[in-house]
Coordinates of C-alpha atoms in Angstrom, one line a residue:
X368 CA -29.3 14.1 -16.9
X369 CA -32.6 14.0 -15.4
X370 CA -31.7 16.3 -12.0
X371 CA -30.6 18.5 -14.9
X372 CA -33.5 18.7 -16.9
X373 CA -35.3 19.0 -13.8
X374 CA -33.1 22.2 -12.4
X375 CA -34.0 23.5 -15.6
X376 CA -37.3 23.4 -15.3
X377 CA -37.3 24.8 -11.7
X378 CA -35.1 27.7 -13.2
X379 CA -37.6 28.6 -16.1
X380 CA -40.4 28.9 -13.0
X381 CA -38.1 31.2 -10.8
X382 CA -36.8 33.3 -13.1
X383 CA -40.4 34.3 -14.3
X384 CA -40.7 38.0 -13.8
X385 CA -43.2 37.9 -10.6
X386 CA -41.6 35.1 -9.0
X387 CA -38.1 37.0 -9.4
X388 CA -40.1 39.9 -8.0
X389 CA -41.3 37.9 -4.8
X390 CA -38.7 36.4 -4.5
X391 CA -36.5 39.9 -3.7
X392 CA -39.8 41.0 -1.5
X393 CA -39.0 37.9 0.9
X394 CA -35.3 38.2 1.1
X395 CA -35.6 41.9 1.7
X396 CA -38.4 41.3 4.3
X397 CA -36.4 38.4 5.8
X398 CA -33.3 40.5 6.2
X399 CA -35.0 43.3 8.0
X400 CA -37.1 41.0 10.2
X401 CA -33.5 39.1 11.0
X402 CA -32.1 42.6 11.8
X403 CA -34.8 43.9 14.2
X404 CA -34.8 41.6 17.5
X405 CA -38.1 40.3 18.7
X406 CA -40.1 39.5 15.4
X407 CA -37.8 36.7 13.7
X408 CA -38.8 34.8 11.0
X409 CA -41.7 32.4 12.6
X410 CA -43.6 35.7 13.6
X411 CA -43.2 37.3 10.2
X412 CA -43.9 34.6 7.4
X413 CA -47.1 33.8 10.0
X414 CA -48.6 37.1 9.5
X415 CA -48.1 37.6 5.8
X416 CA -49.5 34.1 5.5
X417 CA -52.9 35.6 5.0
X418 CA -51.7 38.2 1.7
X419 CA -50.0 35.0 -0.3
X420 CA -53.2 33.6 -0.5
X421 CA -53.9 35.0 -3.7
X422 CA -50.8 34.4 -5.1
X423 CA -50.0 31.5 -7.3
X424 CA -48.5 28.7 -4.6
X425 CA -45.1 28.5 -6.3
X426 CA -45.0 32.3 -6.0
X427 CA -46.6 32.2 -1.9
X428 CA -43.8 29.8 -1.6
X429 CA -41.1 31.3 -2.9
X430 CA -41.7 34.8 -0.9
X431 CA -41.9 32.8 2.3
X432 CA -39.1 30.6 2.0
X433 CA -37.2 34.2 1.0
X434 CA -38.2 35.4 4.1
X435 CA -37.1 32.8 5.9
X436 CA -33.3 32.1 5.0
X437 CA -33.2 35.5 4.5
X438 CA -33.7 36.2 7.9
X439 CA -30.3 34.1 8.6
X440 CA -28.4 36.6 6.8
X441 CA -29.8 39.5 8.6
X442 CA -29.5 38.2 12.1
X443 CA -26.2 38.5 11.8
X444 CA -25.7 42.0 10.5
X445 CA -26.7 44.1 14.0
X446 CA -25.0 40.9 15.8
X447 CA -21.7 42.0 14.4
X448 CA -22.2 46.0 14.8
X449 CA -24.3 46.3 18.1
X450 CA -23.6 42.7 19.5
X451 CA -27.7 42.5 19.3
X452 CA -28.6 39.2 17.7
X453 CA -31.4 39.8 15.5
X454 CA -32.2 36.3 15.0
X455 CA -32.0 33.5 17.7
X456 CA -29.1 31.4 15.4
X457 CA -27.3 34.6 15.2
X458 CA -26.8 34.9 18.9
X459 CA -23.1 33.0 18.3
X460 CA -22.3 35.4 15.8
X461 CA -21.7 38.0 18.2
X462 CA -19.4 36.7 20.5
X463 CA -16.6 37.4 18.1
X464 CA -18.2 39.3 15.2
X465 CA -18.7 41.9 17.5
X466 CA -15.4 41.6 19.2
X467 CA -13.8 42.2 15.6
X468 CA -15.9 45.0 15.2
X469 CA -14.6 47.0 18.6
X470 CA -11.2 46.3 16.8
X471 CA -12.2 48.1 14.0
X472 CA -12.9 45.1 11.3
X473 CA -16.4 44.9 11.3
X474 CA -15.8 44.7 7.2
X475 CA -14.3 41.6 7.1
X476 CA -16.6 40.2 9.7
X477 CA -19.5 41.0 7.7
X478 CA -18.3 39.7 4.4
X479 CA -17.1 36.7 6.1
X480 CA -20.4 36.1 7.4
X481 CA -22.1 36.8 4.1
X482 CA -19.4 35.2 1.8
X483 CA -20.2 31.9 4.4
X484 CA -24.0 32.5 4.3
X485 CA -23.8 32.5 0.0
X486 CA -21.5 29.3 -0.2
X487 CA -23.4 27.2 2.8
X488 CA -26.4 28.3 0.7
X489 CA -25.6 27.5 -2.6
X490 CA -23.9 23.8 -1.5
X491 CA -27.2 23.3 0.6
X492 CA -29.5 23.9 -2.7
X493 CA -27.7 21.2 -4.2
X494 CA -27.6 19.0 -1.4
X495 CA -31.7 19.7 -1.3
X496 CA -31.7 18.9 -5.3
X497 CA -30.0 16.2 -5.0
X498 CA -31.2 14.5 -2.2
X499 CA -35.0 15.1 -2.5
X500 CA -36.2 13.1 -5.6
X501 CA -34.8 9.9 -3.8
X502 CA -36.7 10.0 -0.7
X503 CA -39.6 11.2 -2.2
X504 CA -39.6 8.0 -4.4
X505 CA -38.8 6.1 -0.7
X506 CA -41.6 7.5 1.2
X507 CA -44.0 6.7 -1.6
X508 CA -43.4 3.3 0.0
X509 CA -44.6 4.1 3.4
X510 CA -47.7 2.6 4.2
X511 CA -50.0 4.5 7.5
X512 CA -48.5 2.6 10.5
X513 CA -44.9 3.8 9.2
X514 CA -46.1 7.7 8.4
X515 CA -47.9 7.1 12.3
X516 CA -44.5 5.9 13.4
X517 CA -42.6 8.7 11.3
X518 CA -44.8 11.1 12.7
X519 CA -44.0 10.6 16.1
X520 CA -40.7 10.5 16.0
X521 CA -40.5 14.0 14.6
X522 CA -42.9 15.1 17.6
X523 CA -40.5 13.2 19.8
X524 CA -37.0 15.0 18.1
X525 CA -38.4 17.9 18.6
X526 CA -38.4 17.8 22.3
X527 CA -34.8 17.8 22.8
X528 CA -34.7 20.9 20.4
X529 CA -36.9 23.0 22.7
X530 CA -36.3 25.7 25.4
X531 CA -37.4 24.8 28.7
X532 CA -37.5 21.1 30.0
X533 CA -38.5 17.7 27.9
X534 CA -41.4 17.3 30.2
X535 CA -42.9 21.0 29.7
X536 CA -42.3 20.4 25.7
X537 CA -43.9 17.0 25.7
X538 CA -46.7 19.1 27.1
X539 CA -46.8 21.4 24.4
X540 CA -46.8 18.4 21.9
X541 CA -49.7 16.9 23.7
X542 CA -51.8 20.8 23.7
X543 CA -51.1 21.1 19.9
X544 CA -52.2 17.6 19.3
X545 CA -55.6 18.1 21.0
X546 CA -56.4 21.5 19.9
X547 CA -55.6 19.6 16.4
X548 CA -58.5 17.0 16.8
X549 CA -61.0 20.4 17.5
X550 CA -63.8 19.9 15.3
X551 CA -65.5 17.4 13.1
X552 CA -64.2 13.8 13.2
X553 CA -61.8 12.9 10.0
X554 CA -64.0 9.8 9.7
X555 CA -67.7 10.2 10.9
X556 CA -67.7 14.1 10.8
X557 CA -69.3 13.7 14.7
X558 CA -68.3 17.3 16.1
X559 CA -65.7 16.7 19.0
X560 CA -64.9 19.9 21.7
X561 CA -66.9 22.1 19.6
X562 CA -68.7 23.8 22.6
X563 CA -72.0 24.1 20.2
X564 CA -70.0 27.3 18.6
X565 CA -70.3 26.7 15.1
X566 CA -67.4 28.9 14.1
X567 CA -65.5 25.3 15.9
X568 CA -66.8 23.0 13.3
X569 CA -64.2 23.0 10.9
X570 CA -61.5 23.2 13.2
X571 CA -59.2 26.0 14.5
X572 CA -58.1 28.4 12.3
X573 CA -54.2 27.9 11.4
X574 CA -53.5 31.3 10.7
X575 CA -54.7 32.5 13.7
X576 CA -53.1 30.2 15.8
X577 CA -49.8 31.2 13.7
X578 CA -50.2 34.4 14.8
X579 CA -51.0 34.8 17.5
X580 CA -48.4 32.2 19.1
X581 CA -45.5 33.7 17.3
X582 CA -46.7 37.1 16.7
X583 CA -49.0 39.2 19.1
X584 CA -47.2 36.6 21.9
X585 CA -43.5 37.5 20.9
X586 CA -44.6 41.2 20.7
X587 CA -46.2 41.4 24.2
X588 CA -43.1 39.5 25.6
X589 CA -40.6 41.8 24.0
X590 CA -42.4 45.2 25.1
X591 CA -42.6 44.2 28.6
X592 CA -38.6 43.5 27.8
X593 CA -38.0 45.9 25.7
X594 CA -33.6 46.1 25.0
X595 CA -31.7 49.0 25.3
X596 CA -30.8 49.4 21.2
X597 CA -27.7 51.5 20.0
X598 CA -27.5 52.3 16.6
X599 CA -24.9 54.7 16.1
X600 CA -22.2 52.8 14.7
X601 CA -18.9 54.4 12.4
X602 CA -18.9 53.5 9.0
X603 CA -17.8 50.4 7.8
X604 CA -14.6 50.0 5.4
X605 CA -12.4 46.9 3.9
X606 CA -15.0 45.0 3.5
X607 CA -13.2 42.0 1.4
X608 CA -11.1 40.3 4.3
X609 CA -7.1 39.9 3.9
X610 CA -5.5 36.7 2.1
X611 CA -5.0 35.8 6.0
X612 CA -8.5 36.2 7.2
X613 CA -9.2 34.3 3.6
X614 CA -7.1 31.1 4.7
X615 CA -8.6 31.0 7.6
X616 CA -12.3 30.9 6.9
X617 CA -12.2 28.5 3.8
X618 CA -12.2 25.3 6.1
X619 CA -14.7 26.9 8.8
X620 CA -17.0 27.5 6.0
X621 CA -16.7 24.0 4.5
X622 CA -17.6 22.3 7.5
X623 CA -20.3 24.4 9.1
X624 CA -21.8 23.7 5.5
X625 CA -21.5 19.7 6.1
X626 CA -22.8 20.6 10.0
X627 CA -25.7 22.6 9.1
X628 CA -26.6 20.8 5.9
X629 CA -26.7 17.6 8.2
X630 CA -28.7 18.8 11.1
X631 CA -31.0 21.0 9.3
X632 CA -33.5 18.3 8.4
X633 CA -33.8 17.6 12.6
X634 CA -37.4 18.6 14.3
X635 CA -37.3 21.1 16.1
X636 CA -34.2 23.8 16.1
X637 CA -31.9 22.4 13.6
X638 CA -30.5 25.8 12.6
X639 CA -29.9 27.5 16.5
X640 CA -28.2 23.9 17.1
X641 CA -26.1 23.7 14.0
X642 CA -24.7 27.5 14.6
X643 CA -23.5 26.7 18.2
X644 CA -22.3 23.3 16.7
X645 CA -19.9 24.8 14.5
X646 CA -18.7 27.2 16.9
X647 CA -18.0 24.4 19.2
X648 CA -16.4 22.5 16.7
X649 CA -13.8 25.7 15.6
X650 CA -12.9 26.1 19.2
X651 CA -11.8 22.7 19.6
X652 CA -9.7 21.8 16.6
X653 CA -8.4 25.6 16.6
X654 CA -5.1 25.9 16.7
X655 CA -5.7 29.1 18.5
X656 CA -8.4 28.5 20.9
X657 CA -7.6 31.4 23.1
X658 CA -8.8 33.7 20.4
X659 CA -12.5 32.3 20.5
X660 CA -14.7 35.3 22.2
X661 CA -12.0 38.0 21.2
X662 CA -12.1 37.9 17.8
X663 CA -11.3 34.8 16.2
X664 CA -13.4 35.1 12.1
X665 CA -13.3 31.2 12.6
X666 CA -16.3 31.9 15.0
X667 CA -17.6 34.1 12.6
X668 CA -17.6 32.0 9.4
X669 CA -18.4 28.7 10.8
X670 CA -21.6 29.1 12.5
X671 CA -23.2 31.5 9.7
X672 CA -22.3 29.2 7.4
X673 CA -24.1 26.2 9.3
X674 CA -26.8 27.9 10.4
X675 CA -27.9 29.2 6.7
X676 CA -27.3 25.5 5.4
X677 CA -29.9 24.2 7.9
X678 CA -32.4 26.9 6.6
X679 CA -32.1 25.2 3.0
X680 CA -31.8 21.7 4.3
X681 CA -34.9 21.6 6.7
X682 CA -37.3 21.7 3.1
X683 CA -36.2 18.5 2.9
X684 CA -38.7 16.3 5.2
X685 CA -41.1 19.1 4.1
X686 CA -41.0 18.5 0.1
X687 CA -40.3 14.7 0.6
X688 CA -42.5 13.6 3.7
X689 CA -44.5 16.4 4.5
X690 CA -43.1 16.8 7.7
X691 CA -42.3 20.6 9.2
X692 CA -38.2 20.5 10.9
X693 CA -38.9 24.0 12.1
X694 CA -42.2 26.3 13.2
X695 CA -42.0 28.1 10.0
X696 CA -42.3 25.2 7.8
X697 CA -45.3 23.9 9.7
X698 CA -46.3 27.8 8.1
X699 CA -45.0 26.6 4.6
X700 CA -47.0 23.1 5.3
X701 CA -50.6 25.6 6.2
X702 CA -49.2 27.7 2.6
X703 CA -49.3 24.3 1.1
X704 CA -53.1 23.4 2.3
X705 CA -54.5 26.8 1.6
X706 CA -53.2 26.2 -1.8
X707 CA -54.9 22.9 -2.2
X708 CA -51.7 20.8 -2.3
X709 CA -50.7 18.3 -0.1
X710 CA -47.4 18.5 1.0
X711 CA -45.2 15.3 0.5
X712 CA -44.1 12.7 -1.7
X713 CA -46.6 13.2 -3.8
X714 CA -45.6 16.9 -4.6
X715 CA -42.3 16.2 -7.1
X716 CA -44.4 13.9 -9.3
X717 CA -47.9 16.5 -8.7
X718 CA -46.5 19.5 -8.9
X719 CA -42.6 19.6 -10.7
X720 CA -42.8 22.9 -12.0
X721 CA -43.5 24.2 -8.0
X722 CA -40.9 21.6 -6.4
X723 CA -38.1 22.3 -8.7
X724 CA -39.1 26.2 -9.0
X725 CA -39.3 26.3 -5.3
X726 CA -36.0 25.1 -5.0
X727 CA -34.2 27.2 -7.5
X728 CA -35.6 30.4 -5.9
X729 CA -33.3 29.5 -3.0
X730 CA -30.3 30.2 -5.1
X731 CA -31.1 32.9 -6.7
X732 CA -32.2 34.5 -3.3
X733 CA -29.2 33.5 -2.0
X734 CA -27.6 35.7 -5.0
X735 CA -30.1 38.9 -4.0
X736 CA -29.3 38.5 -0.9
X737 CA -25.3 38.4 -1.4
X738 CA -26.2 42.3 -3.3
X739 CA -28.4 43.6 -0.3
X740 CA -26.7 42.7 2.6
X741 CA -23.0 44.3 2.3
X742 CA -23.8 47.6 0.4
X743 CA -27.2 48.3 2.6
X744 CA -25.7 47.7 6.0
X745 CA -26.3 51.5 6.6
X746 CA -30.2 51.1 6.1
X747 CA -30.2 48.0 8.0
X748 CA -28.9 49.6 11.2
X749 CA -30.5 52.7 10.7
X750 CA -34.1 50.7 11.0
X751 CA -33.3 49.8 14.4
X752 CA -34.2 53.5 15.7
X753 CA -37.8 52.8 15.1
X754 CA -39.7 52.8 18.5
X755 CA -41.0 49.3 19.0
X756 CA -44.3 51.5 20.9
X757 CA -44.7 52.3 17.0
X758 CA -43.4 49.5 15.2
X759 CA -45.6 46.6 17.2
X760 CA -49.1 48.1 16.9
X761 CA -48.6 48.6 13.5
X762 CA -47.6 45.1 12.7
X763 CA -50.5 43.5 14.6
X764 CA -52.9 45.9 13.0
X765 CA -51.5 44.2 9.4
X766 CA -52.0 40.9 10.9
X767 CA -55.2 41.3 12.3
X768 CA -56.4 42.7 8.9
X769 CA -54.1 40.5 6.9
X770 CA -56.2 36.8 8.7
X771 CA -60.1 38.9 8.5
X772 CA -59.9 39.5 4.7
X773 CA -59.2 35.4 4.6
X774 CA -63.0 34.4 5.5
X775 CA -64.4 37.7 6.8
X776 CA -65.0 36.3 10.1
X777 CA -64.3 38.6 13.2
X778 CA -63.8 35.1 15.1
X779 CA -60.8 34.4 13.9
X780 CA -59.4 38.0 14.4
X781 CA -61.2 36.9 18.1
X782 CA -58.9 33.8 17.7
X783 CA -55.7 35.3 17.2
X784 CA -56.6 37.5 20.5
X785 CA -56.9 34.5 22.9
X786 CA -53.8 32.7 21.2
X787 CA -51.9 35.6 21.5
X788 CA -52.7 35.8 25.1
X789 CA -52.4 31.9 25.7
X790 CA -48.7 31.9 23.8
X791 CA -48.2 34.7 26.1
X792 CA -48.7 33.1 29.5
X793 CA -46.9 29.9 27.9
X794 CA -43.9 32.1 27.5
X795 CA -44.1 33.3 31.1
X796 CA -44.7 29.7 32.4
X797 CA -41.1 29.1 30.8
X798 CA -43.6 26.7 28.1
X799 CA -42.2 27.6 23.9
X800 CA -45.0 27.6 21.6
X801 CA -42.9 25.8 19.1
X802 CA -43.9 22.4 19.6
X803 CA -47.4 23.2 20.7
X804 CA -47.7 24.6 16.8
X805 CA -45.8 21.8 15.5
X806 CA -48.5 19.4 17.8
X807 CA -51.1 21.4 15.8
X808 CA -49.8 20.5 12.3
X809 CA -49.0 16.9 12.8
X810 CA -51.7 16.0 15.0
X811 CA -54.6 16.0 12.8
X812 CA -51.5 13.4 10.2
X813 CA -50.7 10.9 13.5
X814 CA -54.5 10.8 14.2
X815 CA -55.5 9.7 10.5
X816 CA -52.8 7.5 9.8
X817 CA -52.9 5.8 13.2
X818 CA -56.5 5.5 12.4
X819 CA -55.9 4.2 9.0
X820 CA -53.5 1.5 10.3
X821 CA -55.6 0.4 12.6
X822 CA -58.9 0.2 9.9
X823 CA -56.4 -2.2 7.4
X824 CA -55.1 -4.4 10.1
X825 CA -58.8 -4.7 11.3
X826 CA -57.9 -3.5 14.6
X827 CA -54.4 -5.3 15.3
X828 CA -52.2 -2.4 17.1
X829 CA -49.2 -5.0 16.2
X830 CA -49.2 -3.5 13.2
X831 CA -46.6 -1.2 14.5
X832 CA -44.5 -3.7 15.4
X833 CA -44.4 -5.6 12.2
X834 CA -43.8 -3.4 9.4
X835 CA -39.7 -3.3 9.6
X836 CA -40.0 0.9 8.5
X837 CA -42.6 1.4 11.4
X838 CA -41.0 -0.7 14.1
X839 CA -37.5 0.9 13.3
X840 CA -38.7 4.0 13.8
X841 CA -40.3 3.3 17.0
X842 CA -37.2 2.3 18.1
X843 CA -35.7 5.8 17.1
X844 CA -38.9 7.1 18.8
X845 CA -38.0 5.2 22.0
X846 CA -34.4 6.3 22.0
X847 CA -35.1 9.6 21.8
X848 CA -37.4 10.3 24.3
X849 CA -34.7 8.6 26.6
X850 CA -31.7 10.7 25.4
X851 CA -34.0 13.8 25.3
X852 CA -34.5 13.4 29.4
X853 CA -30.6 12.6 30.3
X854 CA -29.1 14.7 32.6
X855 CA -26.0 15.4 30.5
X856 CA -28.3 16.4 27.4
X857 CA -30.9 18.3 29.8
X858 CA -27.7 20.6 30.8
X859 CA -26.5 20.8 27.6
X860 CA -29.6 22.5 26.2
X861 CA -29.8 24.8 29.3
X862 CA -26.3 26.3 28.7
X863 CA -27.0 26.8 24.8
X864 CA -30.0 28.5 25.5
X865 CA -28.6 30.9 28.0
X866 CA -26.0 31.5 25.6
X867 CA -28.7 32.6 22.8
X868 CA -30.6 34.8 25.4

């Protein structure tokens, strides 16, 4: 009775007239930035962090967790009709959505794909209502050394979730983590790699970090690559698939729900892993194997399902530990600061009206997003004739207004120049910017709780040995930096990441 009375209340916040409003903004902005390759999600909710700042945080919220699953439905719209992923765990999509569009069924693709997105969605929302509350109540128990312990192991996850090798990600980690401890010490306030500029004092700007990593840096990196884009594409018909294609995406759907619901909460990539999961797992229990890469709506259903349940799953360590699984909630975490509200634990008991309205925006986006998708698909192709020469400038133009009306500072519209060239080179050096964000967030949390620890236990590091929650997860910790560097895991990550380029 009480998860009900709480989805009640998260239902009287989201269905408030503005927050219905924002809500549609995000979903439609996430499902044009999902079609268009070479902005994605990251890049997108990083640059209109700055606008949501006068928002109320469960509206900010709302909008940029719209944008962000909505951005899963998208990708695999131009996927299916141009075989041009527009989102990274849409790049499975293709191999046989777009086969079945060359056949002429591009209908039932799409609404398999959307039909998938909408159910993985709406069982994920659940799973995340259901779920939350209890861990919440668990990590209240966590004492520093076991949030220092926690800490690191998401760092640590998150390597094996990373383009490019363990070693060049663990260097990421490490940047992120000292460009983290810029500015005045958390305990003395004695200014540390300041460079006597005082603009340094209180730290490096998030936002423009944000964007200039994921946003000016993806832009320069995708003119200099710029893809040859078709977008002349026969109309689509028979959209609702045959009692056939019906029985044969039912189970597909069902389990790259459980898949995606499962490995969404993972640092890192949960949602790019969960998609090629599921297609994986279709091709091997198939009974028709041979059809994978020709056509097969298993390979359609399955991974758009798991990927969108990862997209509602990975709030989970954000609302419960305060812990980002993906680059755009380290976004939602900064949304969450700006705000004044420490994300965590804390939140469901602080704030229940923004937890539980937060969570029931996700279905009813889902829903908006079930009505925009199928009967727009025209508009959605049709915005891929845009020249990026045109698109780009205009976009970091927004952004670099967007972060100067924040403190009216031209330093930080300085800031997002030199991170936009740094994440730029880092791309080039075959380095993602990723983990160096993710670094960023949880950097300034490892240093304070370590410190913290260490201040209780007067010093004692075996603190982190003791404490059964802290020395388990050091354990974990341990295990997966070792799994992360195999050779059979190493090879594994280089062939799904050729795949999704």
């Amino acid at each position: 009775m009480e998860l009900l009375d709480n989805l009640a209340l998260g239902f009287s916040t989201a269905l408030l007239v503005q927050n219905v409003l924002y809500c549609f903004v995000g979903v439609l902005l996430g499902t044009a930035v999902g079609v268009l390759p070479g902005i994605g999600p990251t890049a997108t909710v990083a640059m209109l962090l700055p606008i949501t700042f006068s928002f109320e945080p469960v509206t900010a919220l709302i909008m940029l967790a719209g944008i962000y699953y909505g951005a899963q439905y998208g990708g695999s719209t131009t996927a299916i009709l141009i075989n041009l992923p527009g989102e990274s765990s849409a790049a499975v999509t293709a191999l046989d959505g777009h086969e079945m569009a060359r056949q002429g069924r591009a209908g039932p693709a799409l609404a398999a794909a959307a039909i998938g997105s909408f159910v993985a969605g709406t069982v994920a929302t659940v799973a995340l209502a259901a779920a939350a509350p209890p861990l919440a109540s668990v990590a209240l128990k966590f004492g520093p050394a076991d949030y220092f312990s926690l800490v690191l192991f998401g760092l640590i996850v998150s390597i094996a979730l990373a383009r490019g090798t363990a070693l060049k990600a663990l260097a990421m980690i490490a940047l992120g983590v000292l460009l983290g401890t810029v500015g005045q010490d958390i305990y003395t306030g004695t200014p540390r790699f300041v460079f006597e500029q005082r603009e340094l004092y209180g730290g490096i700007d998030f936002v423009s970090v944000a964007v200039g990593l994921f946003g000016v840096a993806e832009i320069l990196r995708n003119l200099e690559n710029e893809q040859t884009r078709t977008a002349i594409v026969s109309k689509v018909t028979n959209l609702w698939p045959t009692r056939e294609d019906r029985r044969r995406i039912v189970a597909p759907i069902l389990r790259g729900t459980g898949l995606g619901a499962a490995l969404g909460v993972l640092p890192g990539g949960g949602h790019v892993l969960a998609s090629f999961t599921s297609y994986a797992v279709e091709k091997r229990i198939s009974k028709r194997p041979q059809e994978f890469g020709r056509g097969a709506i298993e390979g359609v259903a399955g991974p758009e399902s798991a990927n969108n349940a990862a997209a509602q799953t990975s709030f989970i360590p954000l609302l419960t530990l305060g812990l980002p699984a993906h680059p755009v909630m380290a976004l939602m975490i900064g949304a969450f600061i700006v705000h004044g509200i420490t994300p965590g634990p804390n939140v469901i008991n602080d704030e229940p009206a923004l937890f539980w309205g937060l969570i029931a925006s996700m279905w009813i986006g889902n829903v908006l997003l079930l009505l925009l998708n199928l009967p727009l698909i025209g508009l959605w192709v049709r915005m891929l004739r845009i020249p990026y020469q045109v698109l780009f400038p205009m976009i970091i133009l927004f952004a670099a207004i967007g972060t100067y009306s924040l403190n009216f500072n031209a330093y930080d519209v300085y800031a997002i120049a030199f991170f936009g060239i740094l994440g730029y080179v880092l791309i080039k050096c075959g380095c993602e910017p990723a983990p160096l964000l993710l670094g960023f967030v949880l950097g300034p949390l490892l240093e304070e709780n370590l410190r913290r620890a260490l201040i209780i236990s007067r010093g004692d590091p075996s603190v982190f040995l003791t404490r059964p929650i802290s020395a388990a997860l050091l354990v974990l910790t341990v295990v997966a930096l070792v799994v992360a560097v195999l050779p059979t895991i190493r090879q594994r990550r280089a062939v799904v990441f050729a795949e999704e380029d």
